[in-house]
Amino acid sequence: MCYIVPLYMCGIFAYTGRNGKDAAKVLLDGLVSLEYRGYDSAGIFTPESGAVKTPGAVLELKKKVPKGFKGKSGIAHLRWATHGEPTEINAHPHSDCEGEVWVAHNGIIENFKELKKKLSAKGHTFVSESDTEVLAHLIEEHLTILRRGSGVAKKDVFERAVLAALNEVRGTYGVAIQYKGEPEKLIAGRMGSPIVLGLGKKEHFIASDPSPILKHTKKVVFLNDGDVAVLTPKSHTIYKLSSELVNREPEELDWNAEEAQKGGYEHFMLKEVMEAPEVIENTLRGRVIAEKGLAKLGGLESVAKELEKIERIIIVACGTAYYAGLVGEYMLEEFAGIPVEVELGSEFRYRSPVLNQRTAVLAISQSGETADTLAAVREGKKKGALTLGIVNAVGSTIARETDAGVYNHAGPEISVVSTKALLSQLTALALLTMFLGRQRKMSAKIGKDIARELRNLPEKLEKILAWRAEVEKLAKKYAGTRDFMFIGRKYNYPIAFEGALKLKECSYVHAEGCGAGELKHGHLAMIFEDFPTVALVTKDSVYEKVFSNIQQVKARKGPVIAVATEGDEEIAKLADDVFYVPKTLEMLSPILNVVPLQLFAYYFARDKGLNVDRPRNLAKSVTVE
Ligand code: G6P
C-alpha cells in the first residue's frame, strides 16, 4: 500500500489553570467529547509528567497513562490521519529535540519538507514522519536564537518564537503549543483549522471545537485565521501573525456538548452537507497543477508506470460509494479513454471476473472497512490485478490491502448516511481522470479546464448551500408524499439513484432512481398526480433529452421538481418547482447537483421527526458480508 497521508479533522484540547484541578483528568475527559473528530491515535503532555502517546482512541490512552500522571496544565490530541501511519511515534503532541516545546496540531504544514531539510542541516533530529514535528523544531530554533542575547525579555521569548515560526510555515493549522520553560502558558494559533478558546475562572482552554470546554465554561472566543492567542490561567491575549494586538469579544455559548460537536447544527448530516466547500478544498489541496493541467496524486506515484499500461479499470464499491463509481465510469471513459466497469462489492466475486495485470481494481470506500468491497479487492489481488483505493479512513483495511491509492481527506463522517464523502469521492475521481488522462491522450487544455473548474467548485457550493432555505420549503411542500421518482441521464444518471437512496435511508418513504431515458420502459406507468419526479436537468449535452422526459411526466400529471442551471427560464415554465445550481463542467455537475438532493432528504426526514443521523436498520460501516 502506498498512500500519501495529510491531515484531517483531529481533536485538540489544552488546559491551564490555577484552581487545583488535575490537568490530566480535565484533558482525558475532554478528549472523550472530541473523539468523533479522530480516533487513530491519541496523546497527552503535561510539563510535570511528560508525554504519553498511543495508537487507538481515548480509552487506549487512559489505559496507558500511569497512576500519578498529573499536571496543572497540558495539551492533548486525538488524531485522524496526519503524515505517517497511526503509530505511537506519529501520535501528537510532537516535540523538539530537547522535549521542551510540545505541539498538538490539526492541519498540514505544506512546506514541511523544505523546513525539515533546513532544520536537519542545523542539527535538529526528527523521530517521526509527521509534518507537525517540524513546527516544534522550528519553534525550538527560534527560541535558541532569541535566548542568545536578542534583547527580548525572558517572559516574551516563547510567544516571539511561536510567532516567528508560524510566519514561516505554509499550509493549514489549528495548534496548541506548550513550552516547559513557562509551564503555565499555552499558545494557540489558527490558519484554516478551527480553534476556540474557553475562558473560565482562573483557567483557560484551547480546543478544536467547544464540546470539551462547555462543561467548564460557556464563555468562548473563536479564533480567526491568522490569530495567535497566548493564555495563562488568568489572562488571554490575541495577536495577529504580524504581532499586532487584536481585540476579540468573548461570546456566551448556549450549547450542550453534543450541539457543539455538531457545530451548532441540529444533526451531523446537515453539518456534513454544509462542510462541502471545505471538503472539496481538502481533497484538492496540493493535488492540482493548474498551469499545466495536471493532477499530482502522491499516493499513485509508486505505481505510475503500471498505470500507464492499464487497459481496463473495474470499480468496486457499495452504497453511495457505488454511485460515485458510476459517475467515475463516465469521467474515466470520456476523458482518460480507459474502459471502465463498475461492480457492486457484493456481486463482484460471483461474476468469476476475468482479470489480468493490465486490469486495475479500484475500490471506493469511505470507511475502508466495508466487507463486500474488501472481498472484491482481495478477489482482484488473487487474480493478479493492480489494486487501488479511494478511501477516506486512513490506515483502514482497504487502504492497507490495496497496492496504492488516494485518500479523500474529507474528515470523519459521523452521520450514517453518506454526504460529504460522496463529494470528495467524485472530486478524487476527477483528479484520477486527469492523472490517467494526461498519461494518455488528454490535452493540456482539457486538463487545465478541469483544474480550473475544480477550483471553482467550493465557491459554487457555497452558493447552493446559501440557498438551502429553498430546499427546506420544497421539503415542506411535499411533506405528505409517499412516493418519489428521481431521474437523470449520463453523468447525472447515478445521481438520480443517489437522490432516491438518500431519501429512502433518511425518511423511509418509497423513492426510485431511474435513468431518464428508461422512464418510458416501465417507470412511467407509476406516475400520477401524487407521485412527484425529481429531475436532474442541468444545461449539458443531454439537456434536451431530459427536458423531453420531463414533458412525458407532465403529460401524465406528475409533479416535477427540477434541479436546473441558473438562468434557465424554460424549465421554470415546465416544472412545478425549480432549484437552481450554478453552471459547471458536465463531468463535475454531479458534485453540485447532488447537494440539493442531500438537503431535500435531510429536511424531509427532519420534518418527520426522524433521527436523520441514525436511520433504522442501517450501520455506518458494514463489516459483515
Ligand atoms: C453503508 C453506509 C452507506 C455507505 C456504504 C458504503 O451502507 O450506510 O452510507 O455508502 O455503507 O460504505 P463505505 O464506507 O464503503 O463507503
XYZ file of C-alpha atoms and ligand atoms in Angstrom:
641
model
C 0.000 0.000 0.000
C 1.251 3.451 -0.784
C -0.972 6.374 0.030
C 0.192 9.864 0.880
C -1.493 10.991 4.051
C -2.064 14.564 5.156
C -4.342 15.906 7.937
C -7.553 15.912 8.827
C -10.000 16.703 11.398
C -8.198 15.697 14.601
C -9.120 16.959 18.053
C -7.032 19.327 20.136
C -7.628 20.103 23.785
C -5.352 22.114 26.058
C -5.742 23.393 29.584
C -4.026 25.745 32.011
C -5.470 26.516 35.447
C -4.659 27.680 38.915
C -7.582 26.268 40.796
C -6.380 22.879 41.941
C -7.844 20.866 39.077
C -5.844 17.942 37.762
C -4.993 18.855 34.163
C -4.545 15.223 33.138
C -8.081 14.395 34.227
C -9.545 17.502 32.585
C -7.756 16.688 29.344
C -8.596 12.990 29.221
C -12.262 13.680 29.982
C -12.349 16.419 27.362
C -10.885 14.167 24.692
C -13.890 11.876 25.000
C -16.185 14.536 23.575
C -13.711 15.176 20.753
C -13.483 11.521 19.843
C -15.811 11.942 16.885
C -13.062 14.016 15.239
C -10.473 11.277 15.100
C -9.565 8.030 16.722
C -6.491 6.508 15.149
C -4.084 7.668 17.841
C -4.051 9.833 20.932
C -1.596 11.622 23.182
C -1.248 13.839 26.220
C 1.531 16.012 27.640
C 1.922 17.855 30.913
C 5.134 19.654 31.883
C 5.149 17.795 35.218
C 4.698 14.255 33.918
C 5.813 14.340 30.270
C 4.101 12.741 27.291
C 2.113 9.552 26.818
C 1.000 8.519 23.338
C -0.675 5.514 21.832
C -2.313 4.183 18.684
C -6.070 3.898 19.189
C -8.512 6.260 20.820
C -9.055 7.794 24.270
C -9.722 4.508 26.008
C -6.299 3.216 24.963
C -4.702 6.433 26.150
C -6.492 6.246 29.504
C -5.202 2.711 29.969
C -1.664 3.782 29.185
C -1.477 6.909 31.348
C 0.279 5.766 34.556
C -1.058 6.369 38.057
C 0.409 9.562 39.399
C 0.444 11.236 35.970
C -0.522 14.799 36.804
C -0.154 18.442 35.943
C -1.606 21.906 36.302
C -1.573 22.438 32.576
C -1.115 20.394 29.444
C -2.113 19.573 25.898
C -3.838 16.560 24.408
C -4.689 15.387 20.927
C -6.751 12.850 19.050
C -5.538 12.100 15.603
C -7.287 11.295 12.397
C -4.672 10.689 9.743
C -1.759 13.023 9.532
C 1.536 12.399 7.781
C 2.522 8.878 8.557
C 0.710 5.824 9.803
C -1.274 5.781 13.073
C 1.602 4.687 15.298
C 2.714 5.808 18.737
C 5.652 7.704 17.276
C 3.450 9.645 14.857
C 0.853 10.479 17.519
C 0.664 14.045 18.853
C 1.803 16.065 20.737
C 5.166 16.284 18.977
C 8.245 17.811 20.499
C 11.550 19.437 19.651
C 14.992 17.859 20.225
C 15.079 18.615 23.939
C 11.459 17.794 24.769
C 10.893 21.432 25.750
C 8.387 22.520 23.124
C 5.244 20.426 22.556
C 2.789 20.868 19.717
C -0.677 19.424 19.061
C -1.699 20.228 15.512
C -4.609 19.852 13.180
C -3.846 20.661 9.555
C -0.952 20.269 7.181
C 2.336 22.116 7.027
C 2.778 22.181 3.281
C 6.423 23.293 3.281
C 7.437 20.794 5.948
C 9.912 19.010 3.712
C 11.986 22.099 2.968
C 11.812 23.224 6.609
C 12.850 19.764 7.758
C 15.857 19.831 5.441
C 16.903 23.248 6.698
C 16.466 22.279 10.351
C 18.213 18.921 9.903
C 21.196 20.772 8.441
C 21.268 22.829 11.643
C 21.463 19.675 13.721
C 17.802 19.007 14.615
C 16.910 15.333 14.900
C 13.479 14.137 13.826
C 11.876 10.991 15.169
C 8.542 10.825 13.339
C 7.193 11.162 9.804
C 4.874 13.927 10.958
C 4.803 17.399 9.424
C 3.862 18.690 12.890
C 7.190 17.736 14.405
C 8.811 20.277 12.088
C 6.863 23.047 13.786
C 8.166 22.038 17.231
C 11.750 22.127 15.960
C 11.183 25.411 14.178
C 9.974 26.979 17.418
C 12.987 25.497 19.203
C 15.267 27.044 16.597
C 13.727 30.481 17.143
C 13.859 30.060 20.909
C 17.578 29.350 20.677
C 18.162 32.450 18.561
C 16.037 34.683 20.831
C 17.657 33.420 24.014
C 21.066 34.133 22.545
C 21.053 37.783 23.630
C 18.394 39.208 21.311
C 17.283 41.644 23.970
C 13.821 40.065 24.141
C 12.629 39.697 27.746
C 12.686 36.112 29.024
C 8.930 36.165 29.597
C 8.340 37.008 25.922
C 10.669 34.612 24.124
C 8.174 31.755 23.843
C 5.481 33.789 22.155
C 8.005 35.575 19.954
C 9.445 32.229 18.861
C 5.993 30.849 18.063
C 5.045 33.943 16.059
C 8.283 33.723 14.095
C 7.754 30.019 13.393
C 4.109 30.409 12.350
C 5.174 33.149 9.955
C 7.487 30.663 8.279
C 5.083 27.786 7.765
C 2.775 27.444 4.790
C -0.403 25.417 4.896
C -3.156 24.981 7.435
C -3.074 24.662 11.147
C -5.002 24.744 14.343
C -2.374 24.400 17.056
C -1.910 24.268 20.799
C 1.677 24.728 21.899
C 3.345 24.421 25.274
C 6.888 25.190 26.459
C 8.372 23.609 29.557
C 10.205 26.854 30.345
C 6.856 28.578 31.001
C 4.593 25.718 32.082
C 1.540 27.858 32.816
C 1.480 29.378 29.354
C -0.309 27.934 26.322
C -0.256 29.300 22.796
C -2.945 28.660 20.213
C -2.920 29.518 16.532
C -5.361 29.190 13.702
C -4.969 29.098 9.940
C -7.666 27.115 8.208
C -8.351 24.689 11.076
C -10.785 25.782 13.766
C -9.624 26.767 17.242
C -11.752 28.026 20.097
C -10.571 29.411 23.438
C -12.502 28.740 26.643
C -12.307 31.468 29.270
C -13.005 30.158 32.773
C -12.327 31.343 36.282
C -8.581 31.072 36.828
C -8.483 28.593 33.973
C -8.244 28.739 30.210
C -8.742 26.192 27.462
C -7.902 25.650 23.817
C -9.924 23.220 21.704
C -10.841 22.313 18.134
C -14.497 22.829 18.969
C -16.291 23.916 22.146
C -17.503 20.428 23.122
C -14.805 19.675 25.754
C -14.891 23.228 27.105
C -18.606 23.658 27.804
C -18.581 21.608 30.965
C -16.132 24.131 32.447
C -17.236 27.430 30.925
C -19.682 28.752 28.336
C -17.544 31.822 27.638
C -15.558 31.308 24.453
C -13.604 33.137 21.763
C -13.433 31.662 18.276
C -10.093 32.458 16.667
C -9.945 33.764 13.104
C -7.375 32.703 10.542
C -4.077 34.368 11.324
C -4.817 34.742 15.054
C -2.332 33.642 17.696
C -3.531 33.536 21.320
C -1.385 33.463 24.434
C -3.103 32.020 27.502
C -2.159 31.817 31.149
C -4.616 30.773 33.893
C -5.560 34.411 34.363
C -5.066 36.126 31.026
C -5.630 35.743 27.344
C -4.084 37.921 24.664
C -4.714 37.620 20.946
C -2.275 38.768 18.281
C -2.230 38.780 14.534
C 0.680 37.000 12.868
C 2.183 40.463 12.418
C 2.278 40.767 16.282
C -0.430 43.433 16.252
C -2.821 43.085 19.180
C -6.382 42.003 18.414
C -9.447 42.729 20.475
C -11.983 39.958 20.088
C -15.025 39.926 22.354
C -15.877 36.609 24.026
C -19.301 35.103 23.448
C -21.552 33.042 25.703
C -22.416 29.740 24.089
C -25.815 28.343 24.786
C -24.856 24.875 23.500
C -24.505 21.499 25.106
C -21.530 19.312 24.194
C -23.431 17.415 21.524
C -24.596 20.599 19.843
C -21.009 21.809 19.918
C -19.808 18.668 18.133
C -22.399 19.382 15.506
C -21.101 22.932 15.134
C -24.470 24.252 16.249
C -26.357 22.277 13.584
C -29.251 20.082 14.574
C -27.748 16.964 13.011
C -24.386 15.720 11.817
C -25.920 15.127 8.402
C -26.631 18.824 7.887
C -23.257 19.793 9.312
C -21.551 17.398 6.925
C -23.512 18.658 3.918
C -22.542 22.193 4.944
C -18.869 21.164 5.009
C -18.981 20.526 1.248
C -16.847 23.502 0.115
C -14.174 22.750 2.692
C -14.202 19.052 1.821
C -13.574 19.777 -1.858
C -10.718 22.093 -0.907
C -9.197 19.420 1.294
C -9.485 16.758 -1.387
C -7.855 19.066 -3.926
C -5.191 20.534 -1.683
C -1.733 20.167 -3.192
C -3.017 17.916 -5.952
C -3.724 20.258 -8.844
C -1.016 21.799 -11.010
C -3.410 24.208 -12.653
C -0.983 25.872 -15.082
C -0.027 22.515 -16.572
C -3.448 20.894 -16.343
C -2.011 18.047 -14.278
C -3.117 16.191 -11.176
C -0.444 15.306 -8.660
C -1.503 12.222 -6.747
C 1.372 11.296 -4.475
C -0.310 8.066 -3.441
C -0.208 6.793 -7.026
C 3.396 7.677 -7.800
C 4.712 4.275 -6.783
C 2.501 2.606 -9.418
C 2.578 5.357 -12.071
C 4.413 3.114 -14.559
C 1.887 0.271 -14.137
C -0.960 2.751 -14.503
C 0.367 3.846 -17.895
C -0.174 0.283 -19.101
C -3.589 -0.299 -17.553
C -6.155 -1.256 -20.198
C -9.245 -1.637 -18.018
C -10.500 -0.469 -14.645
C -13.076 -2.245 -12.537
C -14.510 -0.038 -9.829
C -15.887 -1.900 -6.819
C -17.943 -0.231 -4.114
C -21.170 -0.340 -2.109
C -23.977 2.096 -1.352
C -23.245 5.740 -2.038
C -19.649 4.961 -2.988
C -21.018 2.719 -5.758
C -22.860 5.686 -7.261
C -19.647 7.696 -7.087
C -18.076 4.837 -9.030
C -20.752 5.031 -11.723
C -20.040 8.735 -12.213
C -16.335 7.838 -12.317
C -17.042 5.432 -15.157
C -18.350 8.289 -17.294
C -15.406 10.527 -16.373
C -12.690 7.947 -16.967
C -14.089 6.647 -20.232
C -14.771 10.080 -21.710
C -11.574 11.821 -20.645
C -8.988 9.131 -19.976
C -10.158 6.738 -22.676
C -9.934 3.703 -20.402
C -12.725 1.091 -20.448
C -14.374 1.002 -17.017
C -16.840 -1.341 -15.374
C -18.483 -0.636 -12.043
C -19.433 -3.533 -9.855
C -21.164 -3.803 -6.522
C -18.717 -5.138 -3.977
C -21.246 -7.787 -3.054
C -21.550 -9.079 -6.636
C -18.022 -8.949 -7.956
C -16.936 -12.427 -6.883
C -19.952 -14.130 -8.343
C -19.123 -12.973 -11.844
C -15.953 -15.049 -11.985
C -14.276 -11.849 -13.157
C -11.648 -12.192 -15.851
C -8.685 -10.109 -14.729
C -5.015 -9.736 -15.553
C -2.087 -7.448 -14.769
C -3.414 -4.839 -17.151
C -6.587 -4.532 -15.086
C -6.858 -2.220 -12.119
C -9.454 -2.952 -9.459
C -10.340 0.365 -7.848
C -12.181 0.204 -4.521
C -14.098 3.280 -3.384
C -14.953 3.299 0.295
C -15.444 5.978 2.908
C -14.729 3.679 5.834
C -12.224 1.458 4.074
C -13.795 -1.399 6.020
C -16.871 -2.433 4.029
C -16.641 -6.215 3.923
C -18.046 -6.669 0.417
C -15.737 -4.058 -1.081
C -12.800 -5.577 0.749
C -13.699 -9.055 -0.533
C -13.729 -7.633 -4.067
C -10.265 -6.136 -3.543
C -8.965 -9.482 -2.327
C -10.505 -11.232 -5.328
C -8.771 -8.701 -7.598
C -5.461 -9.286 -5.870
C -5.799 -13.026 -6.090
C -6.305 -12.773 -9.828
C -3.241 -10.612 -10.372
C -4.886 -7.196 -10.873
C -3.360 -3.979 -9.633
C -5.497 -2.881 -6.686
C -6.201 0.758 -5.944
C -8.345 2.610 -3.422
C -10.145 5.899 -2.985
C -10.546 5.757 0.768
C -11.371 8.254 3.479
C -10.292 6.394 6.608
C -6.534 6.383 6.831
C -4.912 3.106 7.733
C -8.202 1.226 7.199
C -8.114 -2.327 5.875
C -8.828 -1.396 2.259
C -6.163 1.319 2.395
C -3.686 -1.192 3.760
C -4.521 -4.025 1.416
C -4.590 -2.117 -1.885
C -1.343 -1.508 -3.787
C -1.784 2.261 -3.953
C -4.462 4.892 -3.673
C -5.834 8.301 -2.991
C -7.077 9.425 0.384
C -10.189 11.599 0.424
C -9.276 13.928 3.283
C -12.955 14.521 3.942
C -12.574 14.176 7.715
C -14.623 11.663 9.709
C -18.195 11.293 8.521
C -20.425 10.683 11.518
C -23.923 10.586 10.069
C -24.732 7.082 8.847
C -25.954 8.448 5.533
C -23.014 9.453 3.426
C -22.917 13.003 2.067
C -19.601 14.805 2.177
C -17.689 11.592 1.460
C -19.504 11.312 -1.868
C -18.481 14.828 -2.896
C -14.935 14.011 -2.026
C -15.048 10.674 -3.882
C -16.320 12.448 -7.009
C -13.554 15.027 -6.695
C -10.921 12.311 -6.252
C -12.303 10.540 -9.324
C -11.997 13.768 -11.335
C -8.367 14.031 -10.177
C -7.766 10.402 -11.094
C -9.282 11.071 -14.512
C -6.850 13.959 -15.009
C -3.959 11.819 -13.775
C -4.684 8.863 -16.049
C -5.957 11.048 -18.893
C -2.768 13.101 -19.033
C -0.742 9.874 -19.044
C -2.691 9.107 -22.205
C -4.274 11.415 -24.755
C -5.915 14.134 -22.683
C -4.700 17.529 -23.900
C -3.173 20.071 -21.536
C -6.089 22.354 -22.473
C -8.697 19.880 -21.191
C -6.564 19.237 -18.116
C -6.427 22.962 -17.421
C -10.170 23.362 -17.933
C -10.893 20.605 -15.419
C -8.336 22.008 -12.976
C -9.825 25.490 -13.197
C -13.346 24.291 -12.711
C -12.410 22.008 -9.810
C -11.001 25.067 -8.080
C -14.266 26.963 -8.673
C -16.406 24.271 -7.070
C -16.112 25.390 -3.415
C -17.465 28.841 -4.261
C -20.334 27.380 -6.265
C -21.152 25.014 -3.430
C -21.219 27.962 -1.025
C -23.884 29.482 -3.238
C -26.008 26.330 -3.290
C -25.764 25.988 0.476
C -26.736 29.612 0.944
C -29.958 28.836 -0.918
C -30.824 25.860 1.279
C -33.947 27.524 2.670
C -35.477 26.979 -0.791
C -34.968 23.235 -0.425
C -36.373 23.369 3.071
C -39.541 24.953 1.666
C -39.778 22.260 -1.003
C -39.462 19.537 1.620
C -42.372 21.113 3.486
C -44.464 21.403 0.332
C -44.076 17.682 -0.429
C -44.209 16.584 3.214
C -47.144 14.162 2.888
C -45.827 12.418 -0.228
C -45.187 8.666 -0.045
C -43.526 8.039 -3.437
C -40.838 9.849 -5.405
C -39.127 9.238 -8.719
C -35.623 10.585 -9.391
C -34.415 10.870 -12.967
C -31.148 11.860 -14.625
C -29.017 10.960 -17.613
C -25.321 10.446 -18.352
C -23.270 11.967 -15.512
C -26.408 12.579 -13.513
C -27.900 9.139 -14.024
C -26.116 7.784 -10.929
C -27.068 10.940 -9.033
C -30.754 10.153 -9.594
C -30.147 6.847 -7.798
C -28.204 8.554 -5.048
C -31.009 11.107 -4.559
C -33.505 8.274 -4.174
C -31.195 6.374 -1.823
C -30.759 9.423 0.424
C -34.493 9.915 0.696
C -35.154 6.235 1.419
C -32.413 5.982 4.024
C -33.388 9.139 5.873
C -37.165 9.106 5.740
C -38.293 5.565 4.837
C -40.554 6.714 2.010
C -40.572 4.963 -1.341
C -38.128 6.552 -3.770
C -36.844 5.185 -7.062
C -33.907 6.176 -9.175
C -34.360 5.854 -12.904
C -32.273 6.663 -15.942
C -34.413 9.388 -17.529
C -34.413 7.501 -20.830
C -35.744 4.391 -19.113
C -38.923 6.085 -17.875
C -40.879 5.015 -20.913
C -39.767 1.403 -20.459
C -41.745 0.916 -17.298
C -41.468 3.554 -14.603
C -43.824 5.951 -16.339
C -46.693 3.568 -15.523
C -46.475 4.607 -11.890
C -46.658 8.345 -12.462
C -49.800 10.220 -11.400
C -50.555 13.470 -9.591
C -49.336 12.251 -6.184
C -46.094 10.739 -7.478
C -43.588 13.573 -7.979
C -40.422 13.280 -10.040
C -37.178 14.965 -9.101
C -35.375 15.652 -12.379
C -31.690 16.482 -12.809
C -31.866 18.718 -15.828
C -28.828 20.968 -15.792
C -27.603 22.511 -19.067
C -25.351 19.871 -20.589
C -25.138 17.530 -23.565
C -28.322 15.659 -22.582
C -30.394 18.661 -21.512
C -32.905 18.430 -24.382
C -33.398 14.719 -23.795
C -34.133 15.120 -20.100
C -36.347 18.105 -20.877
C -38.423 15.878 -23.119
C -38.533 13.155 -20.418
C -39.956 15.771 -18.074
C -42.614 16.577 -20.663
C -43.574 12.884 -20.615
C -44.007 13.053 -16.848
C -46.026 16.271 -17.027
C -48.286 14.723 -19.663
C -49.222 12.103 -17.007
C -49.952 14.876 -14.483
C -46.876 14.006 -12.421
C -45.476 16.959 -10.441
C -41.841 17.776 -11.279
C -39.123 19.250 -9.099
C -36.232 20.242 -11.341
C -32.610 20.765 -10.432
C -31.580 23.134 -13.219
C -28.871 25.559 -14.258
C -29.103 29.160 -13.098
C -30.732 31.323 -15.740
C -32.755 28.512 -17.358
C -36.179 30.088 -17.724
C -37.641 27.412 -19.991
C -37.542 24.795 -17.284
C -39.448 27.068 -14.902
C -42.364 27.059 -17.359
C -42.496 23.280 -17.403
C -41.582 22.119 -13.899
C -43.693 22.719 -10.790
C -40.654 23.673 -8.738
C -37.102 24.510 -9.695
C -33.936 24.579 -7.630
C -31.161 26.363 -9.485
C -27.487 25.474 -9.295
C -24.511 27.310 -10.838
C -23.122 26.120 -14.162
C -20.051 23.900 -14.194
C -18.415 21.342 -16.473
C -20.725 18.461 -17.295
C -18.355 15.902 -15.735
C -18.329 17.855 -12.470
C -22.045 18.646 -12.409
C -22.880 15.704 -10.086
C -20.770 17.382 -7.387
C -23.139 20.352 -7.403
C -26.381 18.611 -8.334
C -26.306 16.072 -5.552
C -26.233 18.699 -2.803
C -29.866 19.870 -3.187
C -30.898 16.202 -3.162
C -28.971 15.608 0.059
C -30.603 18.679 1.571
C -34.036 17.595 0.386
C -33.627 14.179 2.018
C -32.394 15.862 5.177
C -35.222 18.383 5.580
C -37.880 15.918 4.503
C -36.796 13.402 7.173
C -36.132 16.025 9.850
C -39.638 17.402 9.436
C -40.959 13.908 10.060
C -39.115 13.997 13.373
C -36.810 11.143 12.413
C -33.301 10.564 13.683
C -31.638 11.546 10.442
C -28.136 10.637 11.604
C -29.073 7.104 12.595
C -31.667 5.659 10.248
C -33.320 2.496 11.485
C -31.713 -0.813 10.478
C -28.609 0.803 8.961
C -24.979 0.960 10.035
C -22.245 3.368 9.062
C -19.725 0.731 8.272
C -20.924 -2.699 7.193
C -18.158 -5.097 8.130
C -20.108 -8.286 7.544
C -20.815 -9.774 4.142
C -23.189 1.679 4.433
C -23.481 3.151 4.682
C -23.529 3.922 3.369
C -22.257 3.720 2.583
C -21.961 2.235 2.381
C -20.575 2.007 1.830
O -24.268 1.104 3.814
O -24.710 3.294 5.369
O -23.726 5.298 3.616
O -22.351 4.364 1.353
O -22.025 1.535 3.620
O -19.655 2.384 2.807
P -18.146 2.736 2.538
O -17.582 3.012 3.889
O -17.526 1.509 1.913
O -18.094 3.897 1.626
